[in-house]
Coordinates of C-alpha atoms in Angstrom, one line a residue:
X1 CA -18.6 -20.5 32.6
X2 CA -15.7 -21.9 34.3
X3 CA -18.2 -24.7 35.7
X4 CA -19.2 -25.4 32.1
X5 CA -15.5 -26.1 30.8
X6 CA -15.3 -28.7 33.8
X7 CA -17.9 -30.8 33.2
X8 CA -16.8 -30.9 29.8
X9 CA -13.4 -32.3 30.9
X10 CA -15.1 -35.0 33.1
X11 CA -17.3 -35.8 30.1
X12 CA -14.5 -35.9 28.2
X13 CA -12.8 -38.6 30.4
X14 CA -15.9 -40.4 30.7
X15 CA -16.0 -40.2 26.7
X16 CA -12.3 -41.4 26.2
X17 CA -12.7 -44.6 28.5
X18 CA -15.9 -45.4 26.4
X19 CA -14.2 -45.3 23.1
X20 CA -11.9 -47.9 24.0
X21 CA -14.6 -50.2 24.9
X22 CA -17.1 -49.5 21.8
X23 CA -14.1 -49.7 19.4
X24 CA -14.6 -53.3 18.5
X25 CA -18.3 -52.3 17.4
X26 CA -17.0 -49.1 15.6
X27 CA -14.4 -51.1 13.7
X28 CA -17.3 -53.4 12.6
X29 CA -19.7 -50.4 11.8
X30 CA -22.3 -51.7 13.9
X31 CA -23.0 -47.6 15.1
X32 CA -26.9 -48.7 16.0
X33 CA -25.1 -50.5 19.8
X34 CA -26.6 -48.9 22.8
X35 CA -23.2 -48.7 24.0
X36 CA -21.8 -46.6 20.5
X37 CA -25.0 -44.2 21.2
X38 CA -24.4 -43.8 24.7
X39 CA -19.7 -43.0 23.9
X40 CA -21.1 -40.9 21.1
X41 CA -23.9 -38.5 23.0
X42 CA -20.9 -38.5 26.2
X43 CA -19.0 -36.5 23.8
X44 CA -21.7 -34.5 21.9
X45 CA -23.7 -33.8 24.7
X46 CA -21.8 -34.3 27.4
X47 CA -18.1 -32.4 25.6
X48 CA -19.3 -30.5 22.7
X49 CA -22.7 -29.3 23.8
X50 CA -21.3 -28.0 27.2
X51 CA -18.5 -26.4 26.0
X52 CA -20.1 -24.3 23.3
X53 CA -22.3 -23.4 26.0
X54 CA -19.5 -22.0 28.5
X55 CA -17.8 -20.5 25.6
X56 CA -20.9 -18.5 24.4
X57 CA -21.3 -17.0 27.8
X58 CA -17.8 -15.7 27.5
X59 CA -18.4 -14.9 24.2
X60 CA -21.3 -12.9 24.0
X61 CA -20.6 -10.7 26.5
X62 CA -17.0 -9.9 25.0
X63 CA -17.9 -9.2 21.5
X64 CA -21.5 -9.0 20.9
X65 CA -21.9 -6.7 24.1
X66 CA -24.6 -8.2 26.0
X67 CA -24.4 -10.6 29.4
X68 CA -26.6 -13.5 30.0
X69 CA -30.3 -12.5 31.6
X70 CA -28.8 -14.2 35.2
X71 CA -25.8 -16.0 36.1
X72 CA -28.1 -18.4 38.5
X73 CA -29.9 -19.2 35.6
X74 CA -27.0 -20.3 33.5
X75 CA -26.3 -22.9 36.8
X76 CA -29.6 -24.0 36.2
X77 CA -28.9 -24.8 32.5
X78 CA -25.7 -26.5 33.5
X79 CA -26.8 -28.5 36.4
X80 CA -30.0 -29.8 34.2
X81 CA -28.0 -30.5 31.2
X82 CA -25.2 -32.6 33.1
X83 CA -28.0 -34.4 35.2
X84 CA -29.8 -34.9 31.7
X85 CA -26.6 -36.4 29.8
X86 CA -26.3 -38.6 32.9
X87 CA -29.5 -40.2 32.6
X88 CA -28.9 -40.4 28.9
X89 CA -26.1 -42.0 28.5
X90 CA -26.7 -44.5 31.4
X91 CA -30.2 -45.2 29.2
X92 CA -29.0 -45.7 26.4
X93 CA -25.9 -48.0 27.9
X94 CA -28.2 -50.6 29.6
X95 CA -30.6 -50.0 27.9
X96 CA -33.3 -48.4 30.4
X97 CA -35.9 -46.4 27.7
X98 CA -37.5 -44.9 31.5
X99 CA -33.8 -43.4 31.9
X100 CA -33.8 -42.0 28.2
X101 CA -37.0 -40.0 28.3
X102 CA -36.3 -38.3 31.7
X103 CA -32.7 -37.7 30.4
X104 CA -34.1 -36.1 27.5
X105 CA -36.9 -33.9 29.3
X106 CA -33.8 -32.3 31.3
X107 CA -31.5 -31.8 28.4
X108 CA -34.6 -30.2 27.0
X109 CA -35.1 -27.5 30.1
X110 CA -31.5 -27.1 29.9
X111 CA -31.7 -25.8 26.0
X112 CA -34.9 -24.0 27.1
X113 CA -33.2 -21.9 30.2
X114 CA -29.5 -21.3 27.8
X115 CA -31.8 -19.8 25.3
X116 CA -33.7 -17.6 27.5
X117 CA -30.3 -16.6 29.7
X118 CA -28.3 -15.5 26.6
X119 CA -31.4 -13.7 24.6
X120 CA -31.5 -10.1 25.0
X121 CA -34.3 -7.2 24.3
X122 CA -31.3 -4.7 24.8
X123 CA -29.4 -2.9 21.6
X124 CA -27.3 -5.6 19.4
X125 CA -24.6 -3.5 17.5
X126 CA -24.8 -4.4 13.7
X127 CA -21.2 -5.3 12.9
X128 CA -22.2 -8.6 14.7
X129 CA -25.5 -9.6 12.6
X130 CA -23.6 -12.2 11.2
X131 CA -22.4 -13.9 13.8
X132 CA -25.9 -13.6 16.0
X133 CA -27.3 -15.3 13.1
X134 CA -25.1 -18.3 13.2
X135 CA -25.8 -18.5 16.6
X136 CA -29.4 -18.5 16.6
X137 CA -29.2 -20.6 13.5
X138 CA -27.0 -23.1 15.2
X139 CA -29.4 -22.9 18.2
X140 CA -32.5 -23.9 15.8
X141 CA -31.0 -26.5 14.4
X142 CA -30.3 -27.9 17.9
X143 CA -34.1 -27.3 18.7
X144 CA -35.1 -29.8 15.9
X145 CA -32.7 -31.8 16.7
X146 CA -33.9 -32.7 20.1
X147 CA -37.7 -33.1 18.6
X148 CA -36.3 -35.8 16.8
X149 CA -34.5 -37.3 19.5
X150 CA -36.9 -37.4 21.5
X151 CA -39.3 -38.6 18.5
X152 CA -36.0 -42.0 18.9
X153 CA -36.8 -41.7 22.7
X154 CA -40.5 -42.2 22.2
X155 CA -40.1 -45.2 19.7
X156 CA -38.2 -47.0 22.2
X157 CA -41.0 -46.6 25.2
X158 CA -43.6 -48.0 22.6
X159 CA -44.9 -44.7 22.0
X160 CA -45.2 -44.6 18.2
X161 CA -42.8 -45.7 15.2
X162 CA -40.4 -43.8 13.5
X163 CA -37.8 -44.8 10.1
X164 CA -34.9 -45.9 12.6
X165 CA -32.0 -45.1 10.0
X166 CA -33.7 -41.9 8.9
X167 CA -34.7 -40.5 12.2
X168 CA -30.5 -41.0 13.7
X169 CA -28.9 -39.8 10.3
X170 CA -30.7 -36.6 10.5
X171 CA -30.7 -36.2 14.0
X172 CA -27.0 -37.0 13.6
X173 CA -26.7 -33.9 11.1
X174 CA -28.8 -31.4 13.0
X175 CA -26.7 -31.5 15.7
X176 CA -23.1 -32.1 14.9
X177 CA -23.0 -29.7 11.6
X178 CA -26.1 -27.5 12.4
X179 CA -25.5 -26.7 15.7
X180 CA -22.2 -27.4 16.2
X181 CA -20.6 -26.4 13.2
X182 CA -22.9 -23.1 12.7
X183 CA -21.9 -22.2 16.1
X184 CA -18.2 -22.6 15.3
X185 CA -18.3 -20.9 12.2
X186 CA -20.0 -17.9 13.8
X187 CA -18.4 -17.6 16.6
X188 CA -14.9 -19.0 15.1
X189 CA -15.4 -16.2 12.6
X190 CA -13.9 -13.7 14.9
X191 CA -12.1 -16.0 17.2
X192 CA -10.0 -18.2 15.2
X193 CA -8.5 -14.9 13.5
X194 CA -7.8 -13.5 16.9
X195 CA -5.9 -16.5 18.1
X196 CA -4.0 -16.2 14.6
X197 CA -3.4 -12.6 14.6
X198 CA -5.0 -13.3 10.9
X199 CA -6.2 -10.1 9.2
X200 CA -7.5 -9.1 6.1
X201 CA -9.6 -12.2 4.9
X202 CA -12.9 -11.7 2.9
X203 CA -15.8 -12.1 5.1
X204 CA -18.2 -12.8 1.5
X205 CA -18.5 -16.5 2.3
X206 CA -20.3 -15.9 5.6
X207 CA -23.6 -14.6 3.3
X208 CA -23.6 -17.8 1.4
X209 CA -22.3 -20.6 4.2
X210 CA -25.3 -20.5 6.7
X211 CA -27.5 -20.8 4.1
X212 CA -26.3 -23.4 2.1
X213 CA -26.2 -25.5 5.3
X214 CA -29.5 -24.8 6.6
X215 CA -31.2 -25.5 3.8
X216 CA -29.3 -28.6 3.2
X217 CA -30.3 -29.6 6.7
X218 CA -34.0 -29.0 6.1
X219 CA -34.0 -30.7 2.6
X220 CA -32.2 -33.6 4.2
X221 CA -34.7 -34.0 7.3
X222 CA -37.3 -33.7 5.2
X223 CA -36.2 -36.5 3.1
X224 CA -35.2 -38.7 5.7
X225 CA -37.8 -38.6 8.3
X226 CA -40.6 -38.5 5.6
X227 CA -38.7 -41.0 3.6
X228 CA -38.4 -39.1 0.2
X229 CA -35.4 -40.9 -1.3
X230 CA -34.9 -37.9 -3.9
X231 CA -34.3 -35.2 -1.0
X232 CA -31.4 -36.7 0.6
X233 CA -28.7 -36.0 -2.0
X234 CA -29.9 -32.7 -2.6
X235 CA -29.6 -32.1 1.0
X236 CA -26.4 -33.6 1.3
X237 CA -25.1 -31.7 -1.8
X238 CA -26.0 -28.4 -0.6
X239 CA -24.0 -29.7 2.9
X240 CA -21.2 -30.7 1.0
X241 CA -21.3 -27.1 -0.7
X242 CA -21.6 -25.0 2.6
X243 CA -18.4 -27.4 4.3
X244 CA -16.2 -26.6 0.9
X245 CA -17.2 -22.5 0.7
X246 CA -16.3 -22.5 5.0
X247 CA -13.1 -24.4 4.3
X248 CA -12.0 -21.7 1.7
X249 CA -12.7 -19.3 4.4
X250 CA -10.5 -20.8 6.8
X251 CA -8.0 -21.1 4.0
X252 CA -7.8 -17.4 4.4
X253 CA -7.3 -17.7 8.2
X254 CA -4.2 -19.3 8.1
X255 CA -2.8 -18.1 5.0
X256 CA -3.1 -14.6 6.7
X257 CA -1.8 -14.9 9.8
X258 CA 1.1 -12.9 11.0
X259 CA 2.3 -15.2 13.9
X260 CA 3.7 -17.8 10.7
X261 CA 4.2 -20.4 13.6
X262 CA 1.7 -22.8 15.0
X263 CA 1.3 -23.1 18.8
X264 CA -0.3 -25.9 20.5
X265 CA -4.4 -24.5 20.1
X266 CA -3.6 -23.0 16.7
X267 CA -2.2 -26.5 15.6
X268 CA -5.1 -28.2 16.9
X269 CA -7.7 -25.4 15.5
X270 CA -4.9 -26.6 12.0
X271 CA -6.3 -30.1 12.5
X272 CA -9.7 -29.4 13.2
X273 CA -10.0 -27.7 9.5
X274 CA -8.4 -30.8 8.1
X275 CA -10.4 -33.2 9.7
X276 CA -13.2 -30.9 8.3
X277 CA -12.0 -31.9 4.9
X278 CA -11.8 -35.6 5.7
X279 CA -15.3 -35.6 6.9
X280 CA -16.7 -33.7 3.6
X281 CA -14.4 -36.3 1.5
X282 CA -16.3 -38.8 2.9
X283 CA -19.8 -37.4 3.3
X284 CA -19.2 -36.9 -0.9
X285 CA -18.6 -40.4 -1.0
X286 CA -21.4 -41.6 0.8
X287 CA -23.9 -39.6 -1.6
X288 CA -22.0 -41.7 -4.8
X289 CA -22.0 -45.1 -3.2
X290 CA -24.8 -47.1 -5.0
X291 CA -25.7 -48.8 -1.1
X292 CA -25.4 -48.2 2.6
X293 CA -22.4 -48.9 4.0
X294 CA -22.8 -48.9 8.1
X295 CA -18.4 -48.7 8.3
X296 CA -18.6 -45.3 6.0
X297 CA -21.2 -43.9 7.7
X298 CA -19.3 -45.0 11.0
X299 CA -16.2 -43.1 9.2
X300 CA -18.0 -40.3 8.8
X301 CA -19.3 -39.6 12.1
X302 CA -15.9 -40.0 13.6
X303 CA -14.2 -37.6 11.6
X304 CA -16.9 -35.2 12.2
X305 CA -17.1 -35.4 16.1
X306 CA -13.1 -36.8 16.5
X307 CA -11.7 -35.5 13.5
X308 CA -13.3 -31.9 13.2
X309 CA -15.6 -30.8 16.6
X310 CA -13.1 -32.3 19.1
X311 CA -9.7 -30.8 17.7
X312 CA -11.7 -27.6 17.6
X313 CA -12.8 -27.3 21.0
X314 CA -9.5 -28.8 22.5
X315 CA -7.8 -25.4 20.8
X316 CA -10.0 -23.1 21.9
X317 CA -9.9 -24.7 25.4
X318 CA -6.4 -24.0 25.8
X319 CA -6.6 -20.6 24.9
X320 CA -9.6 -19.9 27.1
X321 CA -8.9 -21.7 30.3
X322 CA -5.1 -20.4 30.1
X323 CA -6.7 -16.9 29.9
X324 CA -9.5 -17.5 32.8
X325 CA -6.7 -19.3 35.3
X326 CA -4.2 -16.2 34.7
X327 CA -6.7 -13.9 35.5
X328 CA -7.7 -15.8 38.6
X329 CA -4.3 -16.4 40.1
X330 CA -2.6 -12.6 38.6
X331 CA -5.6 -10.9 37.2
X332 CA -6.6 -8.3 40.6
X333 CA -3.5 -7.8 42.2
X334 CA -0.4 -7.7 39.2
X335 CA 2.5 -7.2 40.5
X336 CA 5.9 -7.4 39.3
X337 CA 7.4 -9.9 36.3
X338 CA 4.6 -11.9 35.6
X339 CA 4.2 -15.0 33.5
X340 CA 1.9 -15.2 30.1
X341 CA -1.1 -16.7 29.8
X342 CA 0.4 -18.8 27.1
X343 CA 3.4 -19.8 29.6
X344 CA 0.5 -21.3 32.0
X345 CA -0.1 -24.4 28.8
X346 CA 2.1 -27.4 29.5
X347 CA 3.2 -27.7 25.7
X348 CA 4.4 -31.0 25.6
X349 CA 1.3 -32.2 26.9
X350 CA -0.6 -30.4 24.5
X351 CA 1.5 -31.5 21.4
X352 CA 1.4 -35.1 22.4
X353 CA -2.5 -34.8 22.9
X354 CA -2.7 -33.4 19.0
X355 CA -0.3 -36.0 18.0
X356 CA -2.2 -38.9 19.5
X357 CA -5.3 -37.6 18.8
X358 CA -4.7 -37.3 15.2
X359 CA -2.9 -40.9 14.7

C-alpha cells in the first residue's frame, strides 16, 4: 500500500514537469500529440490508477472486511503496472509503437493480478453491496477500457484500423468516469463522510448513479467505436444525468457535516466536487455544439483529470499517508503526549498546493 502511494508521487512529479511542456499543444487543443498522450496516461495511469489501487487495499480490508489473496502478489501488480506506465509513456513520447504494446501487455497483467489479489470467496457483509458494486463496476469499466486501448496500440503497429477520434473519446470515458469516478463514488461513499464527520445524508442516489453511468458508458462506446452517430448523445446524456444525481449526493456531504470548517483534504475533496461540476458544464456543452471543437474537448479532459480526479486524490492522500506515517513512527510503542495525525500535514503547503492548483 505504502509502495503504491509513492509511485504515485513520483508519477505525479513526472506528470507535473510534462504539463509544462505540452501546454502550448493543450492551449491549441491539438490533444491527438504523442507528447499530450503520454503527460495525460503519466497522470491517469501512472497518479490516478496507482493510487486507487493502494487505497483499495487499505480500504477493503477496513470496511468491507476482507484482505487481499497475498501481499506479494499486490507487489507483483505494482511492480508490472509501474514498469508498464514506463514503457507507455516513453512509447507514446517518441513515438516507439514496439514500446506501447509491451507497455500495455504489463499494465494488462497488472489489472489481471489487482483483480485476482483483492477478489475473495470468503463472506462479504451486505451493508457493503453497494459499494462492492461500484467497485467491480469501476473495475469493468477499466477492463474495456484497456481492450480498446490496446485496440489504439494495435492500429499504430499496423495491426488493423480503428475510428481514431471514436476509439480515444470512449476509451477516454471508460477510464476517467467509469473507473475512476465509480471507484470514487463507491468508495467515497463512506470515506468522504468520515473525513467530514457528515451524517445523516440519503444514501437513494447510490441505486440510480451506477447505473445511469454505466449504461451511458456502454451506449456511448457502442456509438463511438461502431460509429452510430445517434448513440453518442444518448450516452452522454445518461453521463451527464449520473454526474448531476452524484453531485446532489455530495451536496449532502458537506451540507451535513458537523466539523463546519474546511481543513486542507476536506477543501481539496470541496474542489474536487466543483471541478466535478465544471467538467459536466462542459461535457453538456459539448453534446449541444453543432461541431467538434478539439479546445472543448481539451477543456473537458482537464477538468475531469485536473479539475475533478486530481483534487480528489490529493485529499484523500493527506488524510491517508498522515494516518499510515503516525502509525509508523507512534503507532506500537505510544507513549506520552503525542502529536495528531492531522498535526503531521504541513498546512501551508497543502493550502498553497489547493490554491495553485485551482488557479
Amino acid at each position: 500500500m505504502g509502495g503504491h502511494f509513492a509511485v504515485s508521487l513520483f508519477w505525479l512529479l513526472v506528470g507535473a514537469i510534462g504539463l509544462v511542456l505540452v501546454a502550448p499543444d493543450l492551449a491549441r487543443g491539438n490533444f491527438l500529440a504523442p507528447h499530450v498522450f503520454s503527460v495525460v496516461h503519466a497522470f491517469t495511469l501512472g497518479v490516478i490508477t496507482t493510487t486507487i489501487f493502494g487505497v483499495l487495499h487499505q480500504f477493503l480490508p477496513m470496511a468491507l472486511g476482507h484482505p487481499p489473496r497475498s501481499v506479494r502478489a499486490g507487489y507483483v501488480a505494482l511492480a508490472a503496472l509501474a514498469g508498464g506506465t514506463a514503457l507507455l509513456v516513453t512509447g507514446f513520447w517518441f513515438w516507439a509503437p514496439a514500446l506501447q504494446g509491451i507497455g500495455w501487455t504489463l499494465i494488462f497483467i497488472a489489472i489481471g493480478v489487482h483483480e485476482w489479489n483483492l477478489s475473495t470467496r470468503k463472506h462479504r457483509p451486505p451493508e457493503h453491496r453497494v459499494v462492492r458494486l461500484y467497485i467491480w463496476g469501476g473495475h469493468g469499466a477499466l477492463g474495456l477500457a484497456l481492450l480498446l486501448g490496446g485496440a489504439r496500440v494495435g492500429e499504430t503497429l499496423g495491426w488493423w484500423t480503428t475510428d481514431r477520434i471514436g476509439t480515444i473519446a470512449a476509451h477516454f470515458h471508460l477510464a476517467a468516469l467509469g473507473f475512476a469516478t465509480l471507484t470514487a463514488i463507491g468508495v467515497g461513499s463512506r470515506m468522504i463522510p468520515m473525513f467530514l464527520v457528515s451524517h445523516g445524508t440519503p444514501q437513494w442516489p447510490l441505486r440510480f448513479i451506477g447505473p445511469l453511468v454505466l449504461a451511458g458508458l456502454v451506449i456511448f462506446t457502442a456509438g463511438e467505436v461502431w460509429r452510430v452517430p445517434a448513440l453518442g448523445p444518448i450516452g452522454g446524456i445518461l453521463l451527464a444525468a449520473g454526474a448531476v444525481l452524484y453531485l446532489h449526493l455530495s451536496r449532502g456531504y458537506f451540507s451535513h457535516r458537523l466539523r463546519r470548517h474546511f481543513d486542507p483534504p476536506t477543501a481539496h475533496m470541496a474542489a474536487a466536487h466543483l471541478g466535478l461540476l465544471a467538467a459536466t458544464v462542459v461535457g453538456i456543452a459539448l453534446l449541444l455544439a453543432p461541431r467538434f471543437d478539439p479546445r472543448l474537448w481539451t477543456a473537458y479532459a482537464l477538468l475531469a483529470i485536473l479539475g475533478w480526479l486530481l483534487p480528489l486524490i490529493f485529499g484523500i492522500l493527506y488524510k491517508v499517508l498522515t494516518h499510515l506515517t503516525w502509525i509508523h513512527l507512534h503507532g506500537r510503542h505510544a507513549t506520552g503526549a503525542l502529536p495528531t495525525a492531522a498535526a503531521m500535514l504541513d498546512s501551508r503547503s497543502a493550502w498553497a498546493s489547493l490554491g495553485l492548483l485551482s488557479a
